[in-house]
mmCIF file of C-alpha atoms in Angstrom:
data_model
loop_
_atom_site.group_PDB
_atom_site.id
_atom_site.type_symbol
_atom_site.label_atom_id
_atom_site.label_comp_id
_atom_site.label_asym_id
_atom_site.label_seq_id
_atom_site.Cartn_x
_atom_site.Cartn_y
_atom_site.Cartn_z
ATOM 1 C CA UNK A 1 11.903 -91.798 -67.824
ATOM 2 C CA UNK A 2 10.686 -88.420 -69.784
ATOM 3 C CA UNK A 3 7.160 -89.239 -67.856
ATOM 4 C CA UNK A 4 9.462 -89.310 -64.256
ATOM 5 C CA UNK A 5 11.559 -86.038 -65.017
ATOM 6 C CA UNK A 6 8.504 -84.899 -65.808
ATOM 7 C CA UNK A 7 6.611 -85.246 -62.635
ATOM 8 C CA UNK A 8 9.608 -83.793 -60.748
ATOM 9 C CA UNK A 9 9.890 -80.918 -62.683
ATOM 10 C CA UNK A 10 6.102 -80.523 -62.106
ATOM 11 C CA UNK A 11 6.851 -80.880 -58.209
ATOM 12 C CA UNK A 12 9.737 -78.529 -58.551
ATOM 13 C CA UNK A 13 6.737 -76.154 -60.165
ATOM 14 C CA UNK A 14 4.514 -76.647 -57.838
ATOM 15 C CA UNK A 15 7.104 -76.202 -54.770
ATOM 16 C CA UNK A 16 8.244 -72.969 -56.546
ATOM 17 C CA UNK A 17 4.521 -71.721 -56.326
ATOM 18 C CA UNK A 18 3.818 -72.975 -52.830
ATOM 19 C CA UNK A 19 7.359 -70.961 -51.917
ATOM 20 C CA UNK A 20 5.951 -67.698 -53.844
ATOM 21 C CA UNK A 21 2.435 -68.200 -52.271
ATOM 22 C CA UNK A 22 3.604 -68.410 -48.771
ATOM 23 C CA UNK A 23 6.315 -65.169 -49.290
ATOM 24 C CA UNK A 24 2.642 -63.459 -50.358
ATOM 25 C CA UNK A 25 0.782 -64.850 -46.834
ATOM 26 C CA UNK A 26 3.704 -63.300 -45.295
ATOM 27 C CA UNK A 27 3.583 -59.690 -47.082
ATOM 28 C CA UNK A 28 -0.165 -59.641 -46.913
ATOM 29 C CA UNK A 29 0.308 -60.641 -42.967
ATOM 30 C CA UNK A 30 3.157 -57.308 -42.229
ATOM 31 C CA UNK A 31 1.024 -55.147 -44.539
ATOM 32 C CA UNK A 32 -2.338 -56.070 -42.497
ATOM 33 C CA UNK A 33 -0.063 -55.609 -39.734
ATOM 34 C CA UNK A 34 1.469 -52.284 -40.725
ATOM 35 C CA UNK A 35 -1.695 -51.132 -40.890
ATOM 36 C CA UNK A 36 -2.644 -52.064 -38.012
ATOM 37 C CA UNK A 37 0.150 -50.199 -36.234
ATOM 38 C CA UNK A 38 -0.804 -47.693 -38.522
ATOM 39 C CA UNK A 39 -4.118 -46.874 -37.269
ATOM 40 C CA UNK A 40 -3.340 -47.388 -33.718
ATOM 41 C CA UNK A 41 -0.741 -44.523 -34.337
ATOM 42 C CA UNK A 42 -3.278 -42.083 -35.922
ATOM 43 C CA UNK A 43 -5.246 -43.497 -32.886
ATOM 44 C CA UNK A 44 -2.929 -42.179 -30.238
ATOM 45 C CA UNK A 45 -2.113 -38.982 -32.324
ATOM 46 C CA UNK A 46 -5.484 -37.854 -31.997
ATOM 47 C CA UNK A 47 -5.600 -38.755 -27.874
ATOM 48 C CA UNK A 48 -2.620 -36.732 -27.656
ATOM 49 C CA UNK A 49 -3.819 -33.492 -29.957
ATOM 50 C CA UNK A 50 -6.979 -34.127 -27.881
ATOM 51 C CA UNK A 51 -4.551 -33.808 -24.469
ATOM 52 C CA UNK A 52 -2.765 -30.874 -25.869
ATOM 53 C CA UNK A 53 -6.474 -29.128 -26.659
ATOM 54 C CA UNK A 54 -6.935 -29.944 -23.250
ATOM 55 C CA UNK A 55 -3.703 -28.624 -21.958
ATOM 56 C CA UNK A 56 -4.635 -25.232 -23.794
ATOM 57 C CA UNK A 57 -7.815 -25.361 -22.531
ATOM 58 C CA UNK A 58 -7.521 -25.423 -18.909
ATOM 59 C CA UNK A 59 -4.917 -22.877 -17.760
ATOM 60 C CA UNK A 60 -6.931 -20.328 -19.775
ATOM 61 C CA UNK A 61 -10.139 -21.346 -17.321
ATOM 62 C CA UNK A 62 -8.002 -21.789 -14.879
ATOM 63 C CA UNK A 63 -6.385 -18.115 -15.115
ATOM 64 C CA UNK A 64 -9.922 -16.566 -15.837
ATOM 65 C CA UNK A 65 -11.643 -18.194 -12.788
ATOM 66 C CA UNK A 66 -8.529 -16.731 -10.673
ATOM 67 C CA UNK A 67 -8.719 -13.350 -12.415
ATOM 68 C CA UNK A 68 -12.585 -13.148 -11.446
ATOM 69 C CA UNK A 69 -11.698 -14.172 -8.206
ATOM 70 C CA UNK A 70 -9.390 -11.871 -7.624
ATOM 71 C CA UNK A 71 -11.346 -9.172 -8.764
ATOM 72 C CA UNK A 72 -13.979 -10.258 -6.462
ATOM 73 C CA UNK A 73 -12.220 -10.136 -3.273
ATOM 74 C CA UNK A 74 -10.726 -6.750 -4.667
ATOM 75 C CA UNK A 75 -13.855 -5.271 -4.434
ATOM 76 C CA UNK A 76 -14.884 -7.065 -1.216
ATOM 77 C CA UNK A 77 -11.500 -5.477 0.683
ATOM 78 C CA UNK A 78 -12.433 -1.851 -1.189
ATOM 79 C CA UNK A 79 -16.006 -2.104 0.511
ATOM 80 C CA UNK A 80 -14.976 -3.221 4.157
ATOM 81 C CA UNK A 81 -12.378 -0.504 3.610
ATOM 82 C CA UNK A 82 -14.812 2.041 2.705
ATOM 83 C CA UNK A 83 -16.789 0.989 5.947
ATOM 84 C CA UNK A 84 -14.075 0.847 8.255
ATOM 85 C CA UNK A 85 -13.136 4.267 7.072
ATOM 86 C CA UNK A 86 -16.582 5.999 7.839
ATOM 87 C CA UNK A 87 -16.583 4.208 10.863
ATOM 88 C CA UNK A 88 -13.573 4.902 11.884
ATOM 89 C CA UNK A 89 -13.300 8.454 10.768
ATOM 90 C CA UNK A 90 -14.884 9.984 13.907
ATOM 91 C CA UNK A 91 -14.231 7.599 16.393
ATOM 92 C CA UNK A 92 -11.346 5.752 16.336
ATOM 93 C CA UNK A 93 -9.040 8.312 14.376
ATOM 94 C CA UNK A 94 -5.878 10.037 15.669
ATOM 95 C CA UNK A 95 -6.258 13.341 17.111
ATOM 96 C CA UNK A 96 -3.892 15.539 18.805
ATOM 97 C CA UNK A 97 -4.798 18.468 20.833
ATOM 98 C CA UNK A 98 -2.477 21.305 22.522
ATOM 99 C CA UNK A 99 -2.725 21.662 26.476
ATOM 100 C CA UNK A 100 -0.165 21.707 29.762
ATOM 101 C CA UNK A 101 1.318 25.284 28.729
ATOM 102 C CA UNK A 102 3.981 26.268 30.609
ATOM 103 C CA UNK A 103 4.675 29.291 32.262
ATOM 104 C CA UNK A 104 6.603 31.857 29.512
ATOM 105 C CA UNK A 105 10.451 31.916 30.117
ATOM 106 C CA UNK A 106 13.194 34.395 28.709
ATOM 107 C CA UNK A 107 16.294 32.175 28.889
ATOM 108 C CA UNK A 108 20.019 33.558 29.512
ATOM 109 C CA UNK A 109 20.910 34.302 25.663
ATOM 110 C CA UNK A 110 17.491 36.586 25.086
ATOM 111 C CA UNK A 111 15.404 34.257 24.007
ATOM 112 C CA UNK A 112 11.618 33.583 24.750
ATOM 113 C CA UNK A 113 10.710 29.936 25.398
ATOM 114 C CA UNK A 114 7.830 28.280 25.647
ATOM 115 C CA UNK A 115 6.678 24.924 26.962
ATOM 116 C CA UNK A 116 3.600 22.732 25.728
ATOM 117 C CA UNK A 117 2.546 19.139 25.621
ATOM 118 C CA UNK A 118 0.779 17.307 22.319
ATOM 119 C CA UNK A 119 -1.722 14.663 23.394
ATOM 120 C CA UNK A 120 -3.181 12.285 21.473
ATOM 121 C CA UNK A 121 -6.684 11.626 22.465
ATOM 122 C CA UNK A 122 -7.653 9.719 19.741
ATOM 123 C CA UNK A 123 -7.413 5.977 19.056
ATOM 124 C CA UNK A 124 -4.766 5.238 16.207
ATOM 125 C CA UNK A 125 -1.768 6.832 16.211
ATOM 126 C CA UNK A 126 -0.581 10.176 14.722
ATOM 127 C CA UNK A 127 2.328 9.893 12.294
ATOM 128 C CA UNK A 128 5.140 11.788 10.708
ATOM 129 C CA UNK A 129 3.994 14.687 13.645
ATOM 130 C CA UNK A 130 5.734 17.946 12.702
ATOM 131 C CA UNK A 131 5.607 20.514 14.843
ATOM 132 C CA UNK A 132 6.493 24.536 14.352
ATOM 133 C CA UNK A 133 6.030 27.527 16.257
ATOM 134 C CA UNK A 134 6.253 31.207 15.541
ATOM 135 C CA UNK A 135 6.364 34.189 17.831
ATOM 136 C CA UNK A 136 5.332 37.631 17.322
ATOM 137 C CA UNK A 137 4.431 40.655 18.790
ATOM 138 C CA UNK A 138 0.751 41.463 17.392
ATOM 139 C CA UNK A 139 -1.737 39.052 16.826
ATOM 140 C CA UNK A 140 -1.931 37.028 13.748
ATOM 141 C CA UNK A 141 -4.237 37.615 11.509
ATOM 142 C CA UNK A 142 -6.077 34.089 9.852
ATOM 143 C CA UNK A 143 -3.579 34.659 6.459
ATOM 144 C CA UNK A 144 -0.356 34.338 8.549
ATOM 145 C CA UNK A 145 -1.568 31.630 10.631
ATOM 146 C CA UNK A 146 -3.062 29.840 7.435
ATOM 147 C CA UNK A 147 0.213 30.418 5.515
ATOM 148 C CA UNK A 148 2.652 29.923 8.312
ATOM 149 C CA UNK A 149 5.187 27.161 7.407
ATOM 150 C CA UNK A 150 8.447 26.611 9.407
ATOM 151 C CA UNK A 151 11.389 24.108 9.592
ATOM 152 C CA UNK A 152 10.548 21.555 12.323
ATOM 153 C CA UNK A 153 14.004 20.155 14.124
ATOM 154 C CA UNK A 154 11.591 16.823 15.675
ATOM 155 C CA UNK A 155 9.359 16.343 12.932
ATOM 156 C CA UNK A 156 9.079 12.461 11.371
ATOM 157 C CA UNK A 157 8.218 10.925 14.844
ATOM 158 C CA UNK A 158 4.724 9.211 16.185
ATOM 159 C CA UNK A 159 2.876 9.388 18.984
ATOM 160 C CA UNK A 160 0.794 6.753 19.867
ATOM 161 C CA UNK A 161 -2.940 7.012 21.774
ATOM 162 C CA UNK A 162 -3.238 8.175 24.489
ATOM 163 C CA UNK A 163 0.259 9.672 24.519
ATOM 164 C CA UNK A 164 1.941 13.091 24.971
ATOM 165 C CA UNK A 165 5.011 14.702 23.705
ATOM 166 C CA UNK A 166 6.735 17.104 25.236
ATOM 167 C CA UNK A 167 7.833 20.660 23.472
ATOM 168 C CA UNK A 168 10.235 23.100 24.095
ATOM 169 C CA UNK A 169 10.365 26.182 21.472
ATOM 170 C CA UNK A 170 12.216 29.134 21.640
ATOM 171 C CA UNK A 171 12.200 32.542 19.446
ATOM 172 C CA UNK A 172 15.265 34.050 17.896
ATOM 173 C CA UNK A 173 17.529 36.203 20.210
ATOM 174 C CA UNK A 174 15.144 39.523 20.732
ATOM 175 C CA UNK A 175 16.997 42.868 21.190
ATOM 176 C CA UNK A 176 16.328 45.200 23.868
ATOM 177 C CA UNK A 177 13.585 46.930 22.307
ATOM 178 C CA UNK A 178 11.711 43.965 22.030
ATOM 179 C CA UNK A 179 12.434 42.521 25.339
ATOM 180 C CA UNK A 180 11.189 46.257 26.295
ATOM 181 C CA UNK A 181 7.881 46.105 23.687
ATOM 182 C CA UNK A 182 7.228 42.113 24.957
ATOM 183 C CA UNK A 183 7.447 43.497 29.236
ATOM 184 C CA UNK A 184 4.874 46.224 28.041
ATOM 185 C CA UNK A 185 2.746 44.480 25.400
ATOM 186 C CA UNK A 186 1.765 41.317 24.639
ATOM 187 C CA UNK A 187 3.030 38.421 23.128
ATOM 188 C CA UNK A 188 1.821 35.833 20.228
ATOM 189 C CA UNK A 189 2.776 32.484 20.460
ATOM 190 C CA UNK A 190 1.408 30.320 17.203
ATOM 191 C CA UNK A 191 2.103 26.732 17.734
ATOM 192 C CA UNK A 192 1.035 24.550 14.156
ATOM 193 C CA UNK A 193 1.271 20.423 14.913
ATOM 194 C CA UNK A 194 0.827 19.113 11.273
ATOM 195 C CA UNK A 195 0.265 15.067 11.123
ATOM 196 C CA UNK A 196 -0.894 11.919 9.034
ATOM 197 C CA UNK A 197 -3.632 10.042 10.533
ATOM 198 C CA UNK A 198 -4.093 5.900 9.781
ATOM 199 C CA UNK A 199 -5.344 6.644 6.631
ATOM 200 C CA UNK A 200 -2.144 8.800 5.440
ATOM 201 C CA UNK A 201 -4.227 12.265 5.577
ATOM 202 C CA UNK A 202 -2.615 15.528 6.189
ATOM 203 C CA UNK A 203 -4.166 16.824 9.134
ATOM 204 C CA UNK A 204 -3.451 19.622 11.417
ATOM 205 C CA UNK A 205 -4.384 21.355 15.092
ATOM 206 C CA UNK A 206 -3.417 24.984 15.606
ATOM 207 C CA UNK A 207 -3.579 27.560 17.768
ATOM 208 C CA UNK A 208 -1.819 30.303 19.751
ATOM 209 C CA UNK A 209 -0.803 31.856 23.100
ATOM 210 C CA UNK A 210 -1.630 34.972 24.365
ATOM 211 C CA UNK A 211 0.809 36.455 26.600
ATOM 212 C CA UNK A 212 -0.306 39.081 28.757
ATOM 213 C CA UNK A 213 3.226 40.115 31.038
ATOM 214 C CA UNK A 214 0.859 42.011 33.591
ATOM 215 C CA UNK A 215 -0.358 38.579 35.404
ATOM 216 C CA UNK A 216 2.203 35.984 33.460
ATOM 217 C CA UNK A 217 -0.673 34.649 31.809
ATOM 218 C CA UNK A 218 -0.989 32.076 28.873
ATOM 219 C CA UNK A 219 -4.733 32.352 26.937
ATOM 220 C CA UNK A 220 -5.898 30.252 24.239
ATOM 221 C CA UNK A 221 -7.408 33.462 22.486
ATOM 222 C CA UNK A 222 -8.222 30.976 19.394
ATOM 223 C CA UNK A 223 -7.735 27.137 19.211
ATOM 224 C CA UNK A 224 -8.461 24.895 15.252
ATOM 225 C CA UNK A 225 -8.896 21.347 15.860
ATOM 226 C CA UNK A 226 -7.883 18.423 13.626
ATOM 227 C CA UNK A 227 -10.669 18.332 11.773
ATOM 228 C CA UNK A 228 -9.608 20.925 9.303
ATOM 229 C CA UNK A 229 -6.874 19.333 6.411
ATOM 230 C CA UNK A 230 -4.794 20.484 3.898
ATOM 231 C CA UNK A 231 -5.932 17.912 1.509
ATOM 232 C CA UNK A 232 -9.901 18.950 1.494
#
């Protein structure tokens, strides 16, 4: 009987071992597991740190690429500029030119008007066109016509090629003595047409009437063409 109880404790033993043994198997088997998760974690943090070096990466070529690009077609638009401009400048810019002057009138209320049209014989258009006029009874000398400047009542408009505008000026009421001085002498007309051409440069064409009352006869005693600026 001792020899039976002692086999089944010796079974009990062994069953207790077999029971501790296979809890083990199953530790070792979620440790090797856990580490297997493990390294396919550190696995797919490095793809993703990889991505994100990636991510970093490319915008920044991306962006420079653009910028030379950019940069590149900057200059390429400065340099057909550049050529369009000296081709341009002579040719095909605006250019306005005084002509049609009417016959001299003294109006009602004592005032001398006179009557003129502005061409544009170029081929752009003339902007921001401001014209003035100034009368006297002596000729101008270069400084007054160079220094001239007057308020112009139609100034801001365009004309286009191959148009004309139409312009009628007249002088302050004259007095008696003047109206006397202008039937015996002669009379100075300036006429100053200041404009921008296509390329947003101050340019000008200037001139002025001669009035001779003997014959009622306008001369261009001096005439400046467009080619003279402001902005030289």
């Amino acid at each position: 009987m001792n020899e039976e109880n002692t086999n089944t404790m010796a079974r009990d033993v062994i069953g207790s071992d077999q029971t501790v043994d296979g809890l083990s198997e199953k530790q070792n088997a979620a440790e090797v597991k856990d580490g297997t998760n493990q390294t396919t974690l550190e696995n797919s943090s490095t793809f993703w740190q990889k991505i994100k070096k990636l991510n970093f990466v490319w915008p920044n070529i991306i962006n420079s690429v653009i910028a030379l690009g950019t940069i590149f077609l900057a200059c390429a638009a400065f340099k057909q500029l550049v050529i369009y401009e000296h081709a341009t400048h002579i040719e095909n810019t605006s250019y306005l030119v005084l002509g049609d002057i009417k016959p001299l009138q003294v109006t009602s209320d004592g005032k001398v008007q006179v009557e003129w049209f502005t061409r544009n014989i170029g081929k752009t258009p003339a902007y921001k066109v401001r014209q003035m006029t100034r009368f006297n009874l002596g000729e101008f000398t270069d400084g007054e016509v160079i220094a001239f400047r007057a308020p112009a009542s139609d100034s801001g408009f365009v004309i286009s090629p191959g148009s004309e505008y139409q312009k009628f000026s007249k002088s302050d009421p004259l007095s008696p003595e003047e109206m006397l001085r202008i039937g015996l002498g002669h009379l100075y007309v300036l006429i100053i047409v200041e404009y921008e051409d296509v390329f947003h440069r101050l340019r000008w064409t200037r001139g002025y009437i001669h009035y001779v009352p003997r014959d009622s006869t306008f001369y261009f005693m001096r005439k400046y063409n467009d080619t003279d600026r402001y902005d030289k």
